[in-house]
Tab-separated table of C-alpha atoms and ligand atoms in Angstrom:
chain	number	residue	atom	x	y	z
A	1	MET	CA	125.249	62.460	92.372
A	2	SER	CA	122.757	63.831	89.838
A	3	GLN	CA	120.245	66.491	90.843
A	4	LEU	CA	116.696	65.439	91.637
A	5	PRO	CA	114.035	67.337	89.526
A	6	TRP	CA	112.981	69.438	92.567
A	7	GLN	CA	116.588	70.420	93.280
A	8	SER	CA	117.004	71.877	89.802
A	9	GLN	CA	113.628	73.629	90.205
A	10	LEU	CA	114.939	75.193	93.459
A	11	GLN	CA	118.045	76.319	91.684
A	12	HIS	CA	116.048	77.801	88.824
A	13	ALA	CA	113.782	79.687	91.305
A	14	LEU	CA	116.805	81.058	93.134
A	15	ASN	CA	118.399	82.229	89.883
A	16	GLU	CA	115.158	83.983	88.881
A	17	ARG	CA	114.891	85.684	92.185
A	18	LYS	CA	118.411	86.951	91.872
A	19	ALA	CA	117.774	88.198	88.305
A	20	ALA	CA	114.649	90.067	89.534
A	21	GLY	CA	116.588	91.842	92.217
A	22	LEU	CA	114.699	90.107	94.989
A	23	TYR	CA	117.396	87.960	96.548
A	24	ARG	CA	117.696	88.240	100.340
A	25	ARG	CA	120.617	87.566	102.679
A	26	SER	CA	121.585	88.252	106.255
A	27	ARG	CA	124.274	90.846	107.069
A	28	LEU	CA	126.754	90.225	109.756
A	29	ARG	CA	126.597	92.710	112.708
A	30	ASP	CA	129.301	93.119	115.327
A	31	GLY	CA	128.685	94.884	118.619
A	32	GLU	CA	125.568	96.335	120.169
A	33	GLN	CA	122.378	97.167	118.326
A	34	GLY	CA	122.271	100.964	118.110
A	35	VAL	CA	122.355	103.979	115.931
A	36	GLU	CA	125.921	103.277	114.862
A	37	VAL	CA	126.473	99.638	113.935
A	38	VAL	CA	129.239	97.664	112.362
A	39	LEU	CA	127.751	95.624	109.510
A	40	ASP	CA	129.869	93.324	107.365
A	41	GLY	CA	132.834	95.030	108.898
A	42	GLN	CA	131.771	98.502	107.845
A	43	LYS	CA	130.759	101.265	110.283
A	44	MET	CA	127.227	102.534	109.453
A	45	LEU	CA	124.762	105.082	110.630
A	46	SER	CA	121.655	102.912	110.944
A	47	PHE	CA	118.058	103.785	110.157
A	48	SER	CA	117.180	100.133	109.948
A	49	SER	CA	116.367	98.817	113.398
A	50	ASN	CA	113.124	98.479	115.366
A	51	ASP	CA	114.822	99.485	118.597
A	52	TYR	CA	112.594	102.646	118.573
A	53	LEU	CA	113.263	103.810	122.061
A	54	GLY	CA	116.992	102.981	122.179
A	55	LEU	CA	116.577	100.339	124.875
A	56	ALA	CA	118.216	97.259	123.303
A	57	ALA	CA	121.506	97.926	125.098
A	58	HIS	CA	120.300	99.963	128.020
A	59	PRO	CA	122.481	99.428	131.172
A	60	LEU	CA	119.487	98.802	133.541
A	61	ILE	CA	117.988	96.230	131.204
A	62	LYS	CA	121.436	94.470	130.864
A	63	LYS	CA	121.737	94.500	134.628
A	64	ALA	CA	118.311	92.970	135.205
A	65	PHE	CA	119.206	90.287	132.630
A	66	ILE	CA	122.530	89.466	134.288
A	67	ASP	CA	121.120	89.400	137.802
A	68	ALA	CA	118.382	86.927	136.716
A	69	LEU	CA	120.915	84.930	134.792
A	70	GLU	CA	123.013	84.574	137.968
A	71	ARG	CA	119.957	83.446	139.962
A	72	GLU	CA	118.232	81.156	137.472
A	73	GLY	CA	120.772	80.120	134.862
A	74	VAL	CA	120.119	80.338	131.080
A	75	GLY	CA	117.610	77.886	129.768
A	76	SER	CA	114.027	77.703	131.155
A	77	GLY	CA	114.241	73.973	130.626
A	78	ALA	CA	110.670	73.261	129.658
A	79	ALA	CA	107.366	74.619	128.253
A	80	HIS	CA	105.364	76.943	130.548
A	81	LEU	CA	102.841	74.206	131.316
A	82	LEU	CA	105.569	71.850	132.603
A	83	THR	CA	108.317	73.510	134.716
A	84	GLY	CA	109.344	76.294	132.425
A	85	HIS	CA	107.154	79.047	133.938
A	86	SER	CA	109.477	81.012	136.272
A	87	ARG	CA	108.584	83.693	138.784
A	88	TYR	CA	109.999	86.269	136.385
A	89	HIS	CA	107.561	85.141	133.669
A	90	HIS	CA	104.761	85.323	136.154
A	91	GLN	CA	105.708	88.855	137.358
A	92	LEU	CA	105.985	90.037	133.776
A	93	GLU	CA	102.486	88.750	132.950
A	94	GLU	CA	101.049	90.533	135.944
A	95	ALA	CA	102.830	93.787	135.146
A	96	LEU	CA	101.700	93.665	131.536
A	97	ALA	CA	98.049	93.065	132.629
A	98	GLU	CA	98.255	96.259	134.678
A	99	PHE	CA	100.053	98.146	131.800
A	100	THR	CA	97.442	97.196	129.166
A	101	GLY	CA	94.437	97.482	131.498
A	102	GLN	CA	93.317	93.969	130.549
A	103	GLN	CA	92.325	91.041	132.773
A	104	ARG	CA	95.061	88.622	131.884
A	105	VAL	CA	98.235	88.332	129.870
A	106	LEU	CA	99.959	85.205	128.412
A	107	LEU	CA	103.536	85.217	127.277
A	108	PHE	CA	104.696	83.714	124.015
A	109	SER	CA	108.255	83.116	122.840
A	110	THR	CA	107.999	85.406	119.743
A	111	GLY	CA	105.463	87.616	118.106
A	112	TYR	CA	105.210	85.248	115.213
A	113	MET	CA	104.180	82.454	117.570
A	114	ALA	CA	101.767	84.779	119.469
A	115	ASN	CA	99.988	85.621	116.271
A	116	ILE	CA	99.607	82.078	114.949
A	117	GLY	CA	98.688	80.893	118.391
A	118	VAL	CA	96.035	83.385	119.100
A	119	ILE	CA	94.171	83.036	115.799
A	120	ASP	CA	94.538	79.269	115.506
A	121	GLY	CA	93.733	78.928	119.249
A	122	LEU	CA	90.519	80.847	119.127
A	123	LEU	CA	89.001	79.959	115.736
A	124	SER	CA	87.904	76.757	114.040
A	125	LYS	CA	86.523	75.600	110.757
A	126	THR	CA	83.066	77.174	111.048
A	127	ASP	CA	84.471	80.600	111.989
A	128	VAL	CA	85.659	83.407	109.812
A	129	VAL	CA	88.681	85.732	110.063
A	130	ILE	CA	88.645	89.103	108.400
A	131	GLN	CA	92.083	90.680	107.902
A	132	ASP	CA	93.511	93.886	106.526
A	133	LYS	CA	95.408	92.994	103.301
A	134	LEU	CA	98.605	94.574	104.663
A	135	ASN	CA	98.583	92.638	107.953
A	136	HIS	CA	101.893	91.126	109.136
A	137	ALA	CA	102.723	87.733	107.563
A	138	SER	CA	102.343	85.957	110.948
A	139	LEU	CA	98.681	87.140	111.260
A	140	LEU	CA	97.951	85.879	107.697
A	141	ASP	CA	99.681	82.615	108.534
A	142	GLY	CA	97.674	82.303	111.745
A	143	GLY	CA	94.510	82.645	109.744
A	144	ARG	CA	95.555	79.933	107.288
A	145	LEU	CA	96.557	77.568	110.105
A	146	SER	CA	93.223	77.952	111.803
A	147	ASP	CA	91.024	76.425	109.031
A	148	ALA	CA	88.667	79.345	109.508
A	149	GLN	CA	87.260	80.994	106.423
A	150	GLN	CA	89.675	83.704	105.240
A	151	ILE	CA	88.403	87.077	104.143
A	152	ARG	CA	90.642	90.122	103.457
A	153	TYR	CA	89.730	93.775	103.013
A	154	PRO	CA	91.714	96.490	101.220
A	155	HIS	CA	94.151	98.335	103.522
A	156	ALA	CA	92.253	100.356	106.116
A	157	ASP	CA	89.181	100.565	103.990
A	158	MET	CA	86.293	100.701	106.404
A	159	SER	CA	83.434	100.748	103.937
A	160	LEU	CA	84.767	97.545	102.304
A	161	LEU	CA	85.310	96.011	105.782
A	162	HIS	CA	81.583	96.811	106.450
A	163	GLN	CA	80.648	95.067	103.234
A	164	ARG	CA	82.880	92.003	103.995
A	165	MET	CA	81.141	91.744	107.425
A	166	HIS	CA	77.833	91.365	105.673
A	167	THR	CA	79.269	88.609	103.528
A	168	ALA	CA	80.429	86.835	106.610
A	169	ALA	CA	77.031	87.241	108.355
A	170	GLY	CA	76.133	83.555	108.394
A	171	SER	CA	79.301	82.295	110.061
A	172	ARG	CA	79.385	81.472	113.728
A	173	ASN	CA	82.217	83.527	115.098
A	174	LYS	CA	83.881	86.450	113.388
A	175	LEU	CA	87.313	87.953	114.228
A	176	ILE	CA	88.492	91.171	112.692
A	177	VAL	CA	92.353	91.226	112.675
A	178	SER	CA	94.623	94.263	112.080
A	179	ASP	CA	98.083	95.533	112.734
A	180	GLY	CA	97.964	98.522	115.098
A	181	VAL	CA	100.748	100.217	113.231
A	182	PHE	CA	101.482	98.808	109.771
A	183	SER	CA	105.000	97.457	109.734
A	184	MET	CA	106.018	98.415	106.194
A	185	ASP	CA	103.843	101.593	105.947
A	186	GLY	CA	103.950	103.158	109.407
A	187	ASP	CA	100.324	104.238	109.379
A	188	ILE	CA	97.938	103.656	112.231
A	189	ALA	CA	94.887	101.430	111.939
A	190	PRO	CA	91.523	103.231	112.259
A	191	LEU	CA	90.796	101.419	115.527
A	192	PRO	CA	87.713	103.339	116.685
A	193	GLU	CA	85.946	102.584	113.396
A	194	ILE	CA	87.003	98.959	113.518
A	195	MET	CA	85.638	98.687	117.093
A	196	ASP	CA	82.342	100.225	115.998
A	197	LEU	CA	81.970	97.857	113.038
A	198	ALA	CA	82.847	94.874	115.254
A	199	GLU	CA	80.186	95.886	117.782
A	200	GLN	CA	77.598	96.285	115.089
A	201	HIS	CA	78.390	92.842	113.613
A	202	LYS	CA	79.049	91.036	116.943
A	203	ALA	CA	82.606	90.326	115.970
A	204	GLY	CA	85.767	90.056	118.060
A	205	VAL	CA	88.802	92.312	117.328
A	206	LEU	CA	92.441	91.368	117.492
A	207	ILE	CA	95.127	94.032	117.201
A	208	ASP	CA	98.826	93.308	116.803
A	209	ASP	CA	100.553	96.442	118.098
A	210	ALA	CA	104.206	95.347	117.551
A	211	HIS	CA	105.170	98.842	116.302
A	212	GLY	CA	102.783	101.009	118.362
A	213	LEU	CA	103.460	99.713	121.809
A	214	GLY	CA	106.100	101.833	123.583
A	215	VAL	CA	105.982	104.413	120.784
A	216	LEU	CA	102.389	105.790	120.817
A	217	GLY	CA	100.515	107.222	123.824
A	218	GLN	CA	101.793	109.206	126.798
A	219	HIS	CA	102.772	106.040	128.664
A	220	GLY	CA	103.670	103.985	125.597
A	221	GLY	CA	100.343	102.138	125.662
A	222	GLY	CA	100.367	101.978	121.897
A	223	VAL	CA	97.468	102.396	119.515
A	224	ILE	CA	94.893	101.818	122.259
A	225	GLU	CA	96.231	104.716	124.342
A	226	HIS	CA	96.742	106.782	121.212
A	227	TYR	CA	92.909	106.672	120.558
A	228	ALA	CA	92.093	106.786	124.287
A	229	LEU	CA	89.926	103.705	123.690
A	230	SER	CA	88.084	103.262	126.965
A	231	ARG	CA	85.130	100.923	126.486
A	232	GLN	CA	85.504	97.399	125.038
A	233	LYS	CA	89.213	96.658	124.318
A	234	PRO	CA	90.470	94.445	121.509
A	235	ILE	CA	92.487	91.325	122.155
A	236	LEU	CA	96.036	92.715	122.026
A	237	VAL	CA	99.276	91.196	120.850
A	238	GLY	CA	102.446	93.047	121.814
A	239	THR	CA	106.074	92.173	121.079
A	240	PHE	CA	109.224	92.879	122.959
A	241	GLY	CA	111.689	92.786	120.112
A	242	LYS	CA	110.922	96.310	119.013
A	243	ALA	CA	110.453	99.320	121.303
A	244	PHE	CA	111.095	97.141	124.425
A	245	GLY	CA	114.531	96.198	123.162
A	246	THR	CA	114.380	92.544	124.416
A	247	ALA	CA	112.638	89.520	122.824
A	248	GLY	CA	109.331	87.676	123.080
A	249	ALA	CA	105.695	88.589	122.921
A	250	PHE	CA	102.354	88.548	124.806
A	251	VAL	CA	98.611	88.373	124.335
A	252	ALA	CA	96.454	90.537	126.640
A	253	ALA	CA	92.707	89.751	126.813
A	254	ASP	CA	89.929	88.736	129.202
A	255	ASP	CA	90.211	85.707	131.423
A	256	MET	CA	88.232	83.413	129.136
A	257	VAL	CA	90.332	84.188	126.053
A	258	ILE	CA	93.585	83.655	127.969
A	259	GLU	CA	92.320	80.334	129.481
A	260	THR	CA	91.324	79.144	125.999
A	261	LEU	CA	94.757	80.012	124.631
A	262	ILE	CA	96.447	78.098	127.518
A	263	GLN	CA	94.320	75.060	126.535
A	264	GLN	CA	94.436	75.375	122.727
A	265	ALA	CA	97.229	77.634	121.392
A	266	ARG	CA	99.754	75.086	120.067
A	267	SER	CA	102.538	77.628	119.667
A	268	PHE	CA	102.214	78.308	123.389
A	269	ILE	CA	101.822	74.678	124.555
A	270	TYR	CA	104.480	72.913	122.446
A	271	THR	CA	107.516	75.177	122.856
A	272	THR	CA	110.094	75.897	125.555
A	273	ALA	CA	109.496	78.950	127.662
A	274	GLN	CA	111.829	81.833	126.986
A	275	PRO	CA	114.863	82.113	129.362
A	276	PRO	CA	113.654	83.705	132.601
A	277	ALA	CA	116.399	86.320	132.307
A	278	ILE	CA	114.669	87.617	129.228
A	279	ALA	CA	111.472	88.063	131.197
A	280	ALA	CA	113.434	89.922	133.965
A	281	ALA	CA	115.046	92.147	131.282
A	282	THR	CA	111.606	92.881	129.790
A	283	LEU	CA	110.301	93.774	133.336
A	284	ALA	CA	113.119	96.345	133.588
A	285	SER	CA	112.385	97.597	130.054
A	286	LEU	CA	108.634	97.946	130.856
A	287	LYS	CA	109.478	100.245	133.771
A	288	LEU	CA	111.538	102.463	131.481
A	289	VAL	CA	108.907	102.428	128.634
A	290	LYS	CA	106.261	103.699	131.084
A	291	ALA	CA	108.327	106.244	132.935
A	292	GLU	CA	110.591	107.786	130.297
A	293	ASN	CA	108.176	109.720	128.095
A	294	TRP	CA	111.132	111.827	126.973
A	295	ARG	CA	112.139	108.971	124.747
A	296	ARG	CA	108.834	109.217	122.864
A	297	GLU	CA	109.160	113.034	122.705
A	298	THR	CA	112.629	112.808	121.306
A	299	LEU	CA	111.451	110.309	118.770
A	300	GLN	CA	108.601	112.584	117.668
A	301	GLN	CA	111.055	115.491	117.280
A	302	ARG	CA	113.287	113.419	114.994
A	303	ILE	CA	110.172	112.313	112.968
A	304	LYS	CA	109.192	115.926	112.531
A	305	GLN	CA	112.748	116.934	111.487
A	306	LEU	CA	112.905	114.184	108.875
A	307	ARG	CA	109.415	114.907	107.498
A	308	ASP	CA	109.994	118.648	107.298
A	309	GLY	CA	113.400	118.096	105.594
A	310	ALA	CA	111.990	115.484	103.186
A	311	ALA	CA	109.101	117.818	102.228
A	312	GLN	CA	111.580	120.584	101.371
A	313	LEU	CA	113.505	118.183	99.147
A	314	GLY	CA	110.379	116.843	97.556
A	315	LEU	CA	110.995	113.282	98.718
A	316	PRO	CA	107.941	111.004	98.700
A	317	LEU	CA	107.807	109.868	102.329
A	318	MET	CA	104.625	107.938	102.989
A	319	PRO	CA	102.157	109.398	105.408
A	320	SER	CA	103.115	108.223	108.926
A	321	GLN	CA	103.321	109.641	112.407
A	322	THR	CA	105.334	106.738	113.759
A	323	ALA	CA	108.920	105.615	113.894
A	324	ILE	CA	108.477	103.892	110.529
A	325	GLN	CA	109.017	106.463	107.769
A	326	PRO	CA	109.057	104.673	104.404
A	327	LEU	CA	110.258	106.384	101.232
A	328	LEU	CA	108.159	105.116	98.314
A	329	ILE	CA	110.257	104.164	95.264
A	330	GLY	CA	108.090	101.735	93.279
A	331	ASP	CA	110.552	99.905	91.038
A	332	ASP	CA	112.484	97.040	92.809
A	333	LYS	CA	115.811	97.653	91.136
A	334	LYS	CA	115.672	101.406	91.628
A	335	ALA	CA	115.004	100.882	95.350
A	336	LEU	CA	117.888	98.461	95.539
A	337	LYS	CA	120.209	100.882	93.779
A	338	LEU	CA	119.268	103.828	95.975
A	339	GLY	CA	119.650	101.665	99.147
A	340	GLN	CA	123.091	100.484	98.002
A	341	ASP	CA	124.111	104.002	97.102
A	342	LEU	CA	123.216	105.241	100.595
A	343	GLU	CA	125.182	102.358	102.003
A	344	LYS	CA	128.312	103.375	100.121
A	345	HIS	CA	127.963	106.613	102.019
A	346	GLY	CA	127.641	104.797	105.342
A	347	ILE	CA	123.902	105.125	105.662
A	348	LEU	CA	121.866	102.047	106.370
A	349	VAL	CA	118.119	101.743	105.520
A	350	GLY	CA	115.807	98.775	104.924
A	351	ILE	CA	115.321	98.023	101.236
A	352	ILE	CA	111.825	96.440	101.098
A	353	ARG	CA	110.568	94.683	97.986
A	354	PRO	CA	107.836	92.207	97.074
A	355	PRO	CA	106.601	89.848	98.359
A	356	THR	CA	107.059	91.743	101.692
A	357	VAL	CA	105.116	94.625	100.082
A	358	PRO	CA	102.721	94.671	97.019
A	359	LYS	CA	104.229	94.723	93.496
A	360	ASN	CA	105.518	98.098	92.287
A	361	THR	CA	105.627	99.522	95.816
A	362	ALA	CA	109.274	98.852	96.661
A	363	ARG	CA	110.441	101.223	99.301
A	364	LEU	CA	113.216	102.275	101.634
A	365	ARG	CA	112.041	101.588	105.164
A	366	ILE	CA	113.612	104.299	107.265
A	367	THR	CA	113.135	103.745	110.999
A	368	LEU	CA	113.902	106.346	113.532
A	369	SER	CA	114.887	105.836	117.199
A	370	ALA	CA	115.017	108.089	120.339
A	371	SER	CA	118.767	107.402	120.185
A	372	HIS	CA	119.173	109.331	116.914
A	373	GLU	CA	120.511	112.799	117.322
A	374	ALA	CA	119.355	115.749	115.238
A	375	VAL	CA	122.770	115.647	113.355
A	376	HIS	CA	122.017	112.031	112.331
A	377	ILE	CA	118.786	113.101	110.626
A	378	ASP	CA	120.718	115.879	108.861
A	379	GLN	CA	123.213	113.280	107.598
A	380	LEU	CA	120.365	111.124	106.313
A	381	LEU	CA	118.716	114.046	104.528
A	382	HIS	CA	122.026	115.052	102.879
A	383	ALA	CA	122.617	111.528	101.666
A	384	LEU	CA	119.091	111.317	100.247
A	385	GLU	CA	119.501	114.729	98.499
A	386	ARG	CA	122.670	113.418	96.898
A	387	SER	CA	121.448	109.932	95.892
A	388	TYR	CA	117.769	110.236	95.148
A	389	VAL	CA	117.067	110.607	91.453
A	390	HIS	CA	113.642	112.106	90.647
B	1	LIG	C1	107.992	91.904	114.209
B	1	LIG	C2	106.475	91.663	114.045
B	1	LIG	C3	105.924	90.458	114.593
B	1	LIG	C4	106.803	89.325	114.996
B	1	LIG	O1	107.357	89.533	116.228
B	1	LIG	P1	108.625	88.681	116.615
B	1	LIG	O2	108.688	88.771	118.089
B	1	LIG	O3	109.769	89.390	115.955
B	1	LIG	O4	108.391	87.293	116.114
B	1	LIG	C5	104.573	90.365	114.492
B	1	LIG	N1	103.757	91.343	114.051
B	1	LIG	C6	104.307	92.492	113.566
B	1	LIG	C7	103.390	93.516	113.051
B	1	LIG	C8	105.671	92.693	113.543
B	1	LIG	O5	106.189	93.833	113.082
C-alpha cells in the first residue's frame, strides 16, 4: 500500500526530530522505583525520579494498598459521580482538606487531568487566564481548552505580571496560574507577591504544587507552608505521583469552587475513579509525609552537599532550594552527550531538551531523594567532574 501524504509528512518530522537530537523514547525499568534501578537491563544509580521522599516502595504504603485491595478489589468500576467513589476516596479527601487547611478537596485521577479540569471547569470565553511562561504543559493545555483569553508573563516577573493584569482589566474574571515549584527549573514561585497582585486586581490564584508538596515546609505543606501564607489561600493542585510516591491528584479550595468543579470539570466527570486501593495507599503516605520530617531534613542535607560540591567544581547548577537541581548545558546535543556519558558510568539523570524547556536551555535534570545517601552524591559529583567539559 502506498503511503498517504500525511504519513510521509509524519515520517519526515520523525527523521528531523532524530537528526536534531530531540527524539524521545521510554526506557524499560525492572523492579522497584528507588535510588538504584535496573533500566534496560543495566543497574543504575538514579537521579531521575520524582520520588523525593523515598516513599514509592515504602512497606506501610504497600501494606495499606494490599489491605484495601483485599477488601475492595482492583477497579473502582465507575466515575466518582456514579458508583466509583469509595470510602477510601472520601477519607482521603477529608484528610487532605485538613492537611491543606482548605474547606474542601476533590480527587482527580492524574495531575494532568486536575489541571485541565480546574481551569476549564472554572473559566469560560469571557474570562482571562494569566500564566507564567514556564508553567507545566497541563496548565497551559487547561487554559487553551477553556476558551478563556490566554495571557502569559515572563517567568516569575512580577512587574510584567502587574502590567499584564492592567491589560486584562476589562475582562470579567481573571485567574493567575503558576507552578509552586517549577518542574524543570526547581525554583519557587514568588507566591506572596502573586497573592498581593491578585488582591489588588481582584483576580483568583491557582497554584500547582506538584513538586513542593511533601518537600517544602515543616509538615510538607509545600509552597504555602514555605511562605507561611495565612490569609487568603490560592486554589491548590497537588499530585501524588511525586513526593507521595503513589498516583493521582487533588484540587483543594473553598466549597463553591469544589462544587463548581464537580458540576463542570469534564476531566473529573467523564473518567473512571482511581482504584480505591490507590486512595488507601495515599492515605498511608499522607501520614508519613506529615510525620516524618526527617525525610525533608535528609533531602535538604543532600541538596546542600550537591550544591557545595558543584560550586567547588564550577558546575552551573541552576538556583534552586528544592529536590530539582538542574545543570544548565544550553546546547541540545551537548546535553545528550553528557547525559549518555554519565549513563555509561552507571549514573542516570534526566536529559531535558526543547520543547520541554525553551530553546538553547537544554539541561540535565538532577533530582534528589531522601533515599540518597551521602556516598551517592559523592559518586554523582565524581562522575560530573570526569564527564563535564567546560
Ligand atoms: C507531574 C506534574 C503534573 C502532572 O501530574 P500527573 O499526576 O503526573 O499527571 C502536573 N503539574 C506539574 C507541575 C507536574 O510536575
